[in-house]
Structure formats: C-alpha cells, structure tokens
PDB file of C-alpha atoms in Angstrom:
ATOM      1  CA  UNK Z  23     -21.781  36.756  -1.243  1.00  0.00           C
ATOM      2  CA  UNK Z  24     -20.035  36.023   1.987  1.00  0.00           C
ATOM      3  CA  UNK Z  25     -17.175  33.315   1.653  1.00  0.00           C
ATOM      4  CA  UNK Z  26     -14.583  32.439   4.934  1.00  0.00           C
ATOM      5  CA  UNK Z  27     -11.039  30.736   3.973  1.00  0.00           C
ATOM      6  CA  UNK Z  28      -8.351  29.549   6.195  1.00  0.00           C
ATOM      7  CA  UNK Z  29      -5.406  27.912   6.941  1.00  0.00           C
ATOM      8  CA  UNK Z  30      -2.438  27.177   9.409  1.00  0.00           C
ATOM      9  CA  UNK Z  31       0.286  29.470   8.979  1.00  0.00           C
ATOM     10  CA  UNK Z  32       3.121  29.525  11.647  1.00  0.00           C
ATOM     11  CA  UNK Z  33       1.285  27.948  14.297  1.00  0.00           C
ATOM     12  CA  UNK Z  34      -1.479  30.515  14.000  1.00  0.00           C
ATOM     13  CA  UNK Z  35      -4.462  30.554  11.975  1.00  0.00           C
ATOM     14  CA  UNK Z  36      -5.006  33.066   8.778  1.00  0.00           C
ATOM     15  CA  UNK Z  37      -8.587  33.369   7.847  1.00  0.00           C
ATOM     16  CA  UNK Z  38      -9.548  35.601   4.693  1.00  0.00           C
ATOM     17  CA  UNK Z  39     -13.124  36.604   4.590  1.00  0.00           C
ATOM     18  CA  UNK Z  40     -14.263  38.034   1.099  1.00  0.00           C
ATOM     19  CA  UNK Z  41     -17.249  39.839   0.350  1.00  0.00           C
ATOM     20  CA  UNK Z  42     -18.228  40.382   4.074  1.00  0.00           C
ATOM     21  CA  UNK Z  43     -17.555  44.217   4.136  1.00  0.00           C
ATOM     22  CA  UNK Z  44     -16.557  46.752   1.155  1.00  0.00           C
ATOM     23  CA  UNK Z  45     -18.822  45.604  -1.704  1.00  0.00           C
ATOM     24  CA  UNK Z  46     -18.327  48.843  -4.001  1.00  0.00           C
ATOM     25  CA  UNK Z  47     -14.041  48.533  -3.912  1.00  0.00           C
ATOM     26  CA  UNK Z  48     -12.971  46.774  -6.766  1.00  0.00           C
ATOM     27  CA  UNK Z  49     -11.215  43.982  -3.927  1.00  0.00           C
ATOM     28  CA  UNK Z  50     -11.589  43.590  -0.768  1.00  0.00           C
ATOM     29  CA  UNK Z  51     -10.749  41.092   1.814  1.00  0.00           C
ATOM     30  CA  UNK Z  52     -11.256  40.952   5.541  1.00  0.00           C
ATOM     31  CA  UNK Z  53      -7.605  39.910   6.962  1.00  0.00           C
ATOM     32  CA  UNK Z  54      -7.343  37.841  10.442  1.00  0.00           C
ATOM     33  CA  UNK Z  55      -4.297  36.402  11.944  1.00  0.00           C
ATOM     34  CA  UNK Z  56      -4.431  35.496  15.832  1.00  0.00           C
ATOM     35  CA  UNK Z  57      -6.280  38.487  16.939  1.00  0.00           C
ATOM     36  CA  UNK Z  58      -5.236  40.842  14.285  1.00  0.00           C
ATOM     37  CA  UNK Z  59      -7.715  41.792  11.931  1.00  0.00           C
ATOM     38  CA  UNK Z  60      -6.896  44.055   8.965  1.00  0.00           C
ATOM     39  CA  UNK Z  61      -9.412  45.592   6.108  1.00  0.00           C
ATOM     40  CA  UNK Z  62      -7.471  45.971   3.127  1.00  0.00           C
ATOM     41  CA  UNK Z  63      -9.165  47.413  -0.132  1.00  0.00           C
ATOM     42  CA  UNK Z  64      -8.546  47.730  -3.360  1.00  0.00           C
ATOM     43  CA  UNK Z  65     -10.068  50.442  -5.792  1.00  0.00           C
ATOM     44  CA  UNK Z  66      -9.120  51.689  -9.191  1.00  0.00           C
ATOM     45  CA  UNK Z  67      -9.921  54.868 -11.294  1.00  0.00           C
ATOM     46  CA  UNK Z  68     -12.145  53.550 -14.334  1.00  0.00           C
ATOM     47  CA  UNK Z  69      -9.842  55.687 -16.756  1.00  0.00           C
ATOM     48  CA  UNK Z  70      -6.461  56.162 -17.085  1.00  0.00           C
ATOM     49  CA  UNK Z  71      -5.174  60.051 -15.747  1.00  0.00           C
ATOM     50  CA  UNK Z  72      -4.154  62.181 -18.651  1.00  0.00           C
ATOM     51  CA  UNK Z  73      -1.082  63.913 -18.876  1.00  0.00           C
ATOM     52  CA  UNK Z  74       1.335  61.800 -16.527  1.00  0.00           C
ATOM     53  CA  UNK Z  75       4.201  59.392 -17.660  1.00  0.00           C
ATOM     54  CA  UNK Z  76       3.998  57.108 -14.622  1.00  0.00           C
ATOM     55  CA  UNK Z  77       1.501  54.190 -12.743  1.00  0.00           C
ATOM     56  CA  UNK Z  78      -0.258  56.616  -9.474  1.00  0.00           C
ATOM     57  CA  UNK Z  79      -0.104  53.814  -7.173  1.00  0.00           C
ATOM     58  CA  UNK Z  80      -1.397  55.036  -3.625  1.00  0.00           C
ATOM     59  CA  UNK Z  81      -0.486  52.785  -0.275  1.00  0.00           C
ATOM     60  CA  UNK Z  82      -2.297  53.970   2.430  1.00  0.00           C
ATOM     61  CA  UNK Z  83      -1.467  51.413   6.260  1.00  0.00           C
ATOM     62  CA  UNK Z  84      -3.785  53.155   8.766  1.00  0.00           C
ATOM     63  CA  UNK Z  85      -3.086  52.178  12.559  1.00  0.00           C
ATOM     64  CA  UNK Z  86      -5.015  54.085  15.165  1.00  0.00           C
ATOM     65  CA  UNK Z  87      -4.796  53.748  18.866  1.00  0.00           C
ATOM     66  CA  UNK Z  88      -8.100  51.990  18.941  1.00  0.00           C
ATOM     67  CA  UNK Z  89      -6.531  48.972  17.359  1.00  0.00           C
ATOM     68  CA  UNK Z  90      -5.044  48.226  20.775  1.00  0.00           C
ATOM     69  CA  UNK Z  91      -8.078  49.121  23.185  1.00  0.00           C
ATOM     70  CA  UNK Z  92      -6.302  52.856  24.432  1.00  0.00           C
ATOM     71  CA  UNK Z  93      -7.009  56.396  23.189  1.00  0.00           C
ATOM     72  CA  UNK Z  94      -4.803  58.899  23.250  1.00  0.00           C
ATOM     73  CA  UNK Z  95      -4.279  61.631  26.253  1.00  0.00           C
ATOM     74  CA  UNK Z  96      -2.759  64.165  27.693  1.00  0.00           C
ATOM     75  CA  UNK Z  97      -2.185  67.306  25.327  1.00  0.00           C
ATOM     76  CA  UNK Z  98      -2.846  65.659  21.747  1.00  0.00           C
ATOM     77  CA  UNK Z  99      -5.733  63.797  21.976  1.00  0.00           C
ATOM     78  CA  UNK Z 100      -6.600  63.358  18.172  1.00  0.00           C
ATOM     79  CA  UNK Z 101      -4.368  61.139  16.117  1.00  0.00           C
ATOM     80  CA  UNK Z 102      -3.180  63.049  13.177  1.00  0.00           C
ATOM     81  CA  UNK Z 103      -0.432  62.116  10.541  1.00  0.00           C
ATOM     82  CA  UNK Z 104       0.557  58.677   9.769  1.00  0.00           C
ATOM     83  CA  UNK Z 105       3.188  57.237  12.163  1.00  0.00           C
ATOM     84  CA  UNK Z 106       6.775  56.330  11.273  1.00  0.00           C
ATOM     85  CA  UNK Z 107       5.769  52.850  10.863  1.00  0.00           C
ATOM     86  CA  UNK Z 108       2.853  53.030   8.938  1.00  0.00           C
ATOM     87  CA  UNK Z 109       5.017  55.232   6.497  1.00  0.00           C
ATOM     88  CA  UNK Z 110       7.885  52.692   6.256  1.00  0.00           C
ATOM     89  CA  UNK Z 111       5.295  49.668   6.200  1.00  0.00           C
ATOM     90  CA  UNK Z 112       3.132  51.590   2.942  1.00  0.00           C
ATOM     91  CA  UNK Z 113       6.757  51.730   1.488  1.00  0.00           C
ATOM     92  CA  UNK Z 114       7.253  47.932   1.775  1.00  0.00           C
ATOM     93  CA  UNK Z 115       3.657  46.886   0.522  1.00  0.00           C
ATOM     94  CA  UNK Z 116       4.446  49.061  -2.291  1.00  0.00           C
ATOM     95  CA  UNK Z 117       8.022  48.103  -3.326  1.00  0.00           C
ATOM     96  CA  UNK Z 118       7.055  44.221  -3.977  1.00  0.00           C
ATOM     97  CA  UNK Z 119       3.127  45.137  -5.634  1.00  0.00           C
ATOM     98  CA  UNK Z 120       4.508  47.962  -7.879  1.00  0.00           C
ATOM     99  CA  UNK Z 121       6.398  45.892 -10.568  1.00  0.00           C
ATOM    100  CA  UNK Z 122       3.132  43.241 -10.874  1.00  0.00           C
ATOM    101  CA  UNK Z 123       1.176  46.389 -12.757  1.00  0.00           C
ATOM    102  CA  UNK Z 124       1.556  46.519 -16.297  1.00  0.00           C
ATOM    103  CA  UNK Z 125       3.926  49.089 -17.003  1.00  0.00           C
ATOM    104  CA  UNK Z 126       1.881  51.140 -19.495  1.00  0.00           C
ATOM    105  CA  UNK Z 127      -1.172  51.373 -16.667  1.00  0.00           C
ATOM    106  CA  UNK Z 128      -2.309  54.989 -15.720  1.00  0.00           C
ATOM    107  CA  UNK Z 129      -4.885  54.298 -13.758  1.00  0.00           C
ATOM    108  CA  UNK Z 130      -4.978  55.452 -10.096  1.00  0.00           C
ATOM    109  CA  UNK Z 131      -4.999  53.023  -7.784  1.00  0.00           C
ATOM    110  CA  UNK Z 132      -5.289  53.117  -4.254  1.00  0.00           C
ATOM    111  CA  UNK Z 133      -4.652  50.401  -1.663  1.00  0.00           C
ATOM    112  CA  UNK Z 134      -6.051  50.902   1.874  1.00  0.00           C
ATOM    113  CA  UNK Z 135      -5.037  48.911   5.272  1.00  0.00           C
ATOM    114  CA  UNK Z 136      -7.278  49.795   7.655  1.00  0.00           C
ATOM    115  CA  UNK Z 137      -5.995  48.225  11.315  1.00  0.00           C
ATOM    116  CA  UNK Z 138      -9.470  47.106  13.150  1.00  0.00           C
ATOM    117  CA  UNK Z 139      -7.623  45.179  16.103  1.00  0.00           C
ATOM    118  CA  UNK Z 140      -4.086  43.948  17.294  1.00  0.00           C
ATOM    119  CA  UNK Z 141      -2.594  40.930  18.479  1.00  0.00           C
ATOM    120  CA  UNK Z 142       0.905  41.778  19.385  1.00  0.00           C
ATOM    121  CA  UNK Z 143       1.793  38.450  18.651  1.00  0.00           C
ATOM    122  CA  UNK Z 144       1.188  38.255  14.944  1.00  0.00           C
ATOM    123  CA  UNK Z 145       2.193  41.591  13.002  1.00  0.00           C
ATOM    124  CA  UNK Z 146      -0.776  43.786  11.618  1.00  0.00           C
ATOM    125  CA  UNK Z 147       2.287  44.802   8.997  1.00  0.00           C
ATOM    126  CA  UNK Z 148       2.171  41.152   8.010  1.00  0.00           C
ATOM    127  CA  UNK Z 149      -1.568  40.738   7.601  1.00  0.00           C
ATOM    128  CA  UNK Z 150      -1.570  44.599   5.623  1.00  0.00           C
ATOM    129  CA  UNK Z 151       0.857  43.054   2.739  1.00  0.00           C
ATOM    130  CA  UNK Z 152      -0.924  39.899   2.254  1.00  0.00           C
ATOM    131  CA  UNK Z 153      -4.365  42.147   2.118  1.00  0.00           C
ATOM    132  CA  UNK Z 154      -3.156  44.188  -0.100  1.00  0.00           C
ATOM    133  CA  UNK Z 155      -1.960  41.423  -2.465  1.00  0.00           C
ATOM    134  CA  UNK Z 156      -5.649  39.514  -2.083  1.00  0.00           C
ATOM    135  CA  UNK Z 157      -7.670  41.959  -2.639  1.00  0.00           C
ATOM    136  CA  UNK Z 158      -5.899  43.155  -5.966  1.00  0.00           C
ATOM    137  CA  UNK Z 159      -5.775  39.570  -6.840  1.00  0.00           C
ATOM    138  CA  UNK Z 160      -9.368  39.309  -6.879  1.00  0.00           C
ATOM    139  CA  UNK Z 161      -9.937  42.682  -8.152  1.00  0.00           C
ATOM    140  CA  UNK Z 162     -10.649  43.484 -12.322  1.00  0.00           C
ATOM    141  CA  UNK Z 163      -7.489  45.427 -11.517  1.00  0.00           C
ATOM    142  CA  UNK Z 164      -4.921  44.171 -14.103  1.00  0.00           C
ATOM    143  CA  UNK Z 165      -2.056  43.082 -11.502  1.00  0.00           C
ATOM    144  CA  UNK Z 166       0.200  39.503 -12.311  1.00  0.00           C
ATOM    145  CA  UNK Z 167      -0.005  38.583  -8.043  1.00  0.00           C
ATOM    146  CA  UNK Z 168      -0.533  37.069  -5.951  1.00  0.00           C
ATOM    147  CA  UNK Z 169       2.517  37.819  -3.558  1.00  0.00           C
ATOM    148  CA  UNK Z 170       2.998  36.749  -0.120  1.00  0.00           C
ATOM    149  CA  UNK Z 171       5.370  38.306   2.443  1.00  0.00           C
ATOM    150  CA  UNK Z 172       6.464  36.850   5.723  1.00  0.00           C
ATOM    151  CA  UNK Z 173       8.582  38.360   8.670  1.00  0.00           C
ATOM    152  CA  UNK Z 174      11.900  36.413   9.610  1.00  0.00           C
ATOM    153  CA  UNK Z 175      13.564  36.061  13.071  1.00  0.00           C
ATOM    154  CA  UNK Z 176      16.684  34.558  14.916  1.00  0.00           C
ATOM    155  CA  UNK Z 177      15.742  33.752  19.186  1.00  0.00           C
ATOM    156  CA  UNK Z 178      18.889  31.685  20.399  1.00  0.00           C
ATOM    157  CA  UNK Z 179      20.542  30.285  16.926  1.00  0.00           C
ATOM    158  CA  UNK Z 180      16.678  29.336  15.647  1.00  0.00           C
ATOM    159  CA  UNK Z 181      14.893  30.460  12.807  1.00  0.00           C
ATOM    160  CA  UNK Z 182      11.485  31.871  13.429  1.00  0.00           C
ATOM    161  CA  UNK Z 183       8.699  32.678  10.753  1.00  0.00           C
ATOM    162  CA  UNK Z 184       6.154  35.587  11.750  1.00  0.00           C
ATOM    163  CA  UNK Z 185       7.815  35.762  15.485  1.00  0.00           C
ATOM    164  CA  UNK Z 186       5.752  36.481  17.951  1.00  0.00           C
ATOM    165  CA  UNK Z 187       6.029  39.775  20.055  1.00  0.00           C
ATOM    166  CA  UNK Z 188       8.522  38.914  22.531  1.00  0.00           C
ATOM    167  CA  UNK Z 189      10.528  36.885  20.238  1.00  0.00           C
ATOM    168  CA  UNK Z 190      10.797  39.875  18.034  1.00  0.00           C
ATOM    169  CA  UNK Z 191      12.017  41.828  21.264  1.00  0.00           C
ATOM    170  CA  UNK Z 192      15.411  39.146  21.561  1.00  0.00           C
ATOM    171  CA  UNK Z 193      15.779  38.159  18.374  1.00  0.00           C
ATOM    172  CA  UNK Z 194      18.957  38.793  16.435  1.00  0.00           C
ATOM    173  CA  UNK Z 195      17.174  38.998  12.933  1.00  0.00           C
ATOM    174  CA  UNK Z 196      14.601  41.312  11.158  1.00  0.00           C
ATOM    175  CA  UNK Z 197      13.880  39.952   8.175  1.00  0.00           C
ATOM    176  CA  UNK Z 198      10.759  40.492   6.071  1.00  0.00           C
ATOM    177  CA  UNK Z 199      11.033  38.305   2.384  1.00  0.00           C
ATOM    178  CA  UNK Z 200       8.048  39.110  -0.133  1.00  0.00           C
ATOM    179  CA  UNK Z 201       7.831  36.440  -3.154  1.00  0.00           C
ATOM    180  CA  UNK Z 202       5.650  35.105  -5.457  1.00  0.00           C
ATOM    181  CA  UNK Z 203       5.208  32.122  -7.051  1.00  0.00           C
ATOM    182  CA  UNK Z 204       8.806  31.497  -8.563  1.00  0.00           C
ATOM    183  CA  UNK Z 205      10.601  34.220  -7.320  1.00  0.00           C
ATOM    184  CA  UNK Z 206      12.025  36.258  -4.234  1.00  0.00           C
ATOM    185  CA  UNK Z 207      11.283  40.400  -5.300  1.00  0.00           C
ATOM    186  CA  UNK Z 208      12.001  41.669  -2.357  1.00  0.00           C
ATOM    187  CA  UNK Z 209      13.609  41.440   0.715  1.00  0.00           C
ATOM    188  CA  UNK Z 210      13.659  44.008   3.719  1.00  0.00           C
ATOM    189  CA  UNK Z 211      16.246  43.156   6.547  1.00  0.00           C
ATOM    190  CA  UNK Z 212      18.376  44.466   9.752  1.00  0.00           C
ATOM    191  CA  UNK Z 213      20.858  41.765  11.782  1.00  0.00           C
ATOM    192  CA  UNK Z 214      22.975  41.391  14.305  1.00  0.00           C
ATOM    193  CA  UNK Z 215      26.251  39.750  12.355  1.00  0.00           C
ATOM    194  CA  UNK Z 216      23.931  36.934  10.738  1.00  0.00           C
ATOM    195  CA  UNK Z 217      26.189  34.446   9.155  1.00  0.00           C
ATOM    196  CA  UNK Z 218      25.653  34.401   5.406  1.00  0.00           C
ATOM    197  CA  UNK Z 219      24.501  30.818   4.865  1.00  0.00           C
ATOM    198  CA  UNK Z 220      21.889  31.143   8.328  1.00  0.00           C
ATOM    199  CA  UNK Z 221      20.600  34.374   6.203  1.00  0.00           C
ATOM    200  CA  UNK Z 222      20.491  32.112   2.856  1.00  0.00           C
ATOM    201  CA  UNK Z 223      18.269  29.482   4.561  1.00  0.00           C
ATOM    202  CA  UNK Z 224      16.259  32.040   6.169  1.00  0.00           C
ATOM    203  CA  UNK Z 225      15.391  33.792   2.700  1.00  0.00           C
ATOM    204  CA  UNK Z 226      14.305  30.287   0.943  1.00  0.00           C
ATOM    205  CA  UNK Z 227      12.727  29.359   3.755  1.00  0.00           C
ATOM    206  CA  UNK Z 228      10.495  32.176   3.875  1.00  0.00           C
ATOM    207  CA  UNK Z 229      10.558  31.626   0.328  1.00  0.00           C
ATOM    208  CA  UNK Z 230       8.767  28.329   0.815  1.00  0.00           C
ATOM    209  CA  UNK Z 231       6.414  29.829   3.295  1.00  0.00           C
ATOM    210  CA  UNK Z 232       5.062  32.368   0.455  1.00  0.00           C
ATOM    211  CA  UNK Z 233       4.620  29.285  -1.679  1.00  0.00           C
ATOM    212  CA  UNK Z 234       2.199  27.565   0.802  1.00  0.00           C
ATOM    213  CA  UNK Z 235       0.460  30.877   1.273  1.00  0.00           C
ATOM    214  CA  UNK Z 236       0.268  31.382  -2.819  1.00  0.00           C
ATOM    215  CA  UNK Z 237      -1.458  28.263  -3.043  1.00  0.00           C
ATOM    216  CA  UNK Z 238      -3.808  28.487  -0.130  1.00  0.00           C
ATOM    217  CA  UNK Z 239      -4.732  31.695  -2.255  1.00  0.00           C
ATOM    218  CA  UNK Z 240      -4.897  29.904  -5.539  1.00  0.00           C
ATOM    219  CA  UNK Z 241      -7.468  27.319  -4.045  1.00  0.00           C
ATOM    220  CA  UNK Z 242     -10.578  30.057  -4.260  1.00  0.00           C
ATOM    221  CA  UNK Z 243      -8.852  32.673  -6.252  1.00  0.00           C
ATOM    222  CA  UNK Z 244     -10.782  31.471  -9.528  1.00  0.00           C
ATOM    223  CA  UNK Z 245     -13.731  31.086  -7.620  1.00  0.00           C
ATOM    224  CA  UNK Z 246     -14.231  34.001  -5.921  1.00  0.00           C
ATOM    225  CA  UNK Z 247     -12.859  35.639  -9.328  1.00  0.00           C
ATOM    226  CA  UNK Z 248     -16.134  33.777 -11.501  1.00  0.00           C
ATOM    227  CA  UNK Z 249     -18.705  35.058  -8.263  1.00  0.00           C
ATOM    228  CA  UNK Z 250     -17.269  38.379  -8.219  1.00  0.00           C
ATOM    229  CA  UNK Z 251     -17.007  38.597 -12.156  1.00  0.00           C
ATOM    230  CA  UNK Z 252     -20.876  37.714 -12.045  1.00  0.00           C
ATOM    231  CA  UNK Z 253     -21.982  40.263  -9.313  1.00  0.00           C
ATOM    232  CA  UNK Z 254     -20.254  42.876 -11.260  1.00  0.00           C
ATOM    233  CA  UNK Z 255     -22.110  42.504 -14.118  1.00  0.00           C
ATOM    234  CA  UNK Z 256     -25.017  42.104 -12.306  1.00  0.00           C
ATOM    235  CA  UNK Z 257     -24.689  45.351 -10.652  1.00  0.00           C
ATOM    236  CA  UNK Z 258     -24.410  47.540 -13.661  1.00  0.00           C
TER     237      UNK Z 258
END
C-alpha cells in the first residue's frame, strides 16, 4: 500500500507519502517540503517496561552531512554524536508530543527523523515535527494528535510563516508555535524587541496555519488508519 498526499503550505508544497518505505514501524511517513525530505518513524514496545514510574519516550532527529551533498574532511571524517541542533530540535518534537500519551502508558516508544536531503529554504526541523506527529497519528500507538508546528519570522515589519533561508538570516523573529486542533501547547521563541501585539498575531496566526495542516491530515487519517488496521491483521 503506497498512498501520496499533498498540499500548499506557505507557498511551498508538503507531500506525505505513507506506506512507501518502513512497513514493520508501527507509523511511518515519508516527509517532503521543497527539497527537504525527512523519514520519520514511529515504533512502540508491545508491553509496557516493568519497574519504572514514567512514559520512556525516545526522540531521535538524525542530520548527517550527506543531507546537503558534502562529507566531512580534514581530521574527523566520521560524523559521530548528535549536533547541537539536532539535540535542541529532539527537545522541541518532544515537549509538544509528550502530553498527547496517556499518562499511565509504559511502553517505550521511539520516534526517529532520519534527514535524507535539504532544501535550505524550508526547515528539515519543520518537516521532523510534523513526521513525527503523522506517523504516531497513524500508528496503533495510543497518542490524542495530530499536532502541527510551524516556524515564525519578522523580514522588514512582515510576518513570515516557514521563512525561507535567507529570510531567517535578517529576520527579527524566531518563532516556532506547535498546536493542535483547539489549542496552542507550545511555543519556542527568540526576538529582537517584538512588540507584544505583532507577537500575539504571530502566535494565532501560526495558530491558524496548524489548523489547515490538521485538517489536510484529517482528510486520509481514517483512511490510511482502516488500510493500515487491515494489513496489520493481515500480517500476523
């Protein structure tokens, strides 16, 4: 079962392909925006691990060199621990996905980003969170998503959603909102002396964006849940 989905978002396309790759994860969706294409998996322990008092929730945001056609030289030529930014971005997949688990679940659960290619003009980081949130959406992982994130900016007194790479590079706002259907759960920021009511209409604005990207979700989440539900049982 190989099913393509897309829509406009931003002035770029995102296109969600399901069931292409990663068959024995419990999710799985194939993540394009522009350029950037993102794997992001979701897999589950069957049973819960004994003897612990809290949900084992493991984000994993892998970027390697590849991703942007160079490989690394000089001295250190292998790529080792996880960058800086693949640390803080696991932190803010996790933060918004966390409290969508019931709160009694034990089992481990691991959610992997795997960066194939980049386009620096739509954020891998981006593309990771709304993986992340698809493919446990789709998943027989209990989990009450979907969530969408976007990325906020400010280029010459202008509001820009998922800026591009050199608009990020002027832009007097950092701003990354995660949401889900009726609510704002998190919101990750740096400014240069934003006014308060330009930062107000930048949060319900990416607010709204989340909402379009929600639905677009919502319009094959049932069906791909009913196909998947069916190979599944198929399978055992």
């Amino acid at each position: 079962m190989f099913k393509t989905y897309s829509m406009e978002l931003a002035g770029r396309t995102l296109t969600c392909e399901i069931g292409r790759v990663a068959a024995q994860a419990n999710g799985a969706a194939l993540m394009r925006y522009g350029d950037t294409v993102v794997l992001s998996t979701a897999t589950a322990s069957e049973k819960p691990r004994e003897g612990i008092d809290f949900f084992p929730l493991s984000v994993e945001y892998s970027e390697k060199m590849y991703a942007v056609g160079k490989i690394p030289g000089g001295f250190t030529r292998r790529e080792g621990k996880p960058s800086d930014n693949a640390i803080l971005t696991d932190r803010v997949i996790d933060r918004p996905m966390r409290p969508l688990f019931p709160k009694d679940y034990r089992n481990d659960v691991t959610l992997e980003n795997l960066v194939l290619d980049v386009d620096q003009d739509c954020a891998p980081e981006v593309l990771a969170m709304l993986g992340s949130a698809l493919a446990t959406t789709i998943s027989d992982i209990p989990f009450d998503g979907p969530v969408a994130a976007t990325q906020v900016g400010l280029v010459d007194g202008e509001l820009v959603y998922n800026p591009t790479a050199a608009q990020r590079e002027v832009s007097d706002l950092a701003l990354t909102v995660a949401s889900t259907r009726d609510k704002v759960i998190m919101i990750e920021a740096g400014a240069n002396e934003v006014p308060e009511d330009l930062m107000i209409k930048a949060i319900y604005g990416a607010h709204d964006l989340n909402g379009e990207i929600i639905k677009f979700f919502d319009t094959f989440r049932e069906k791909l849940l009913i196909l998947l539900g069916i190979r599944r049982i198929l399978s055992k």
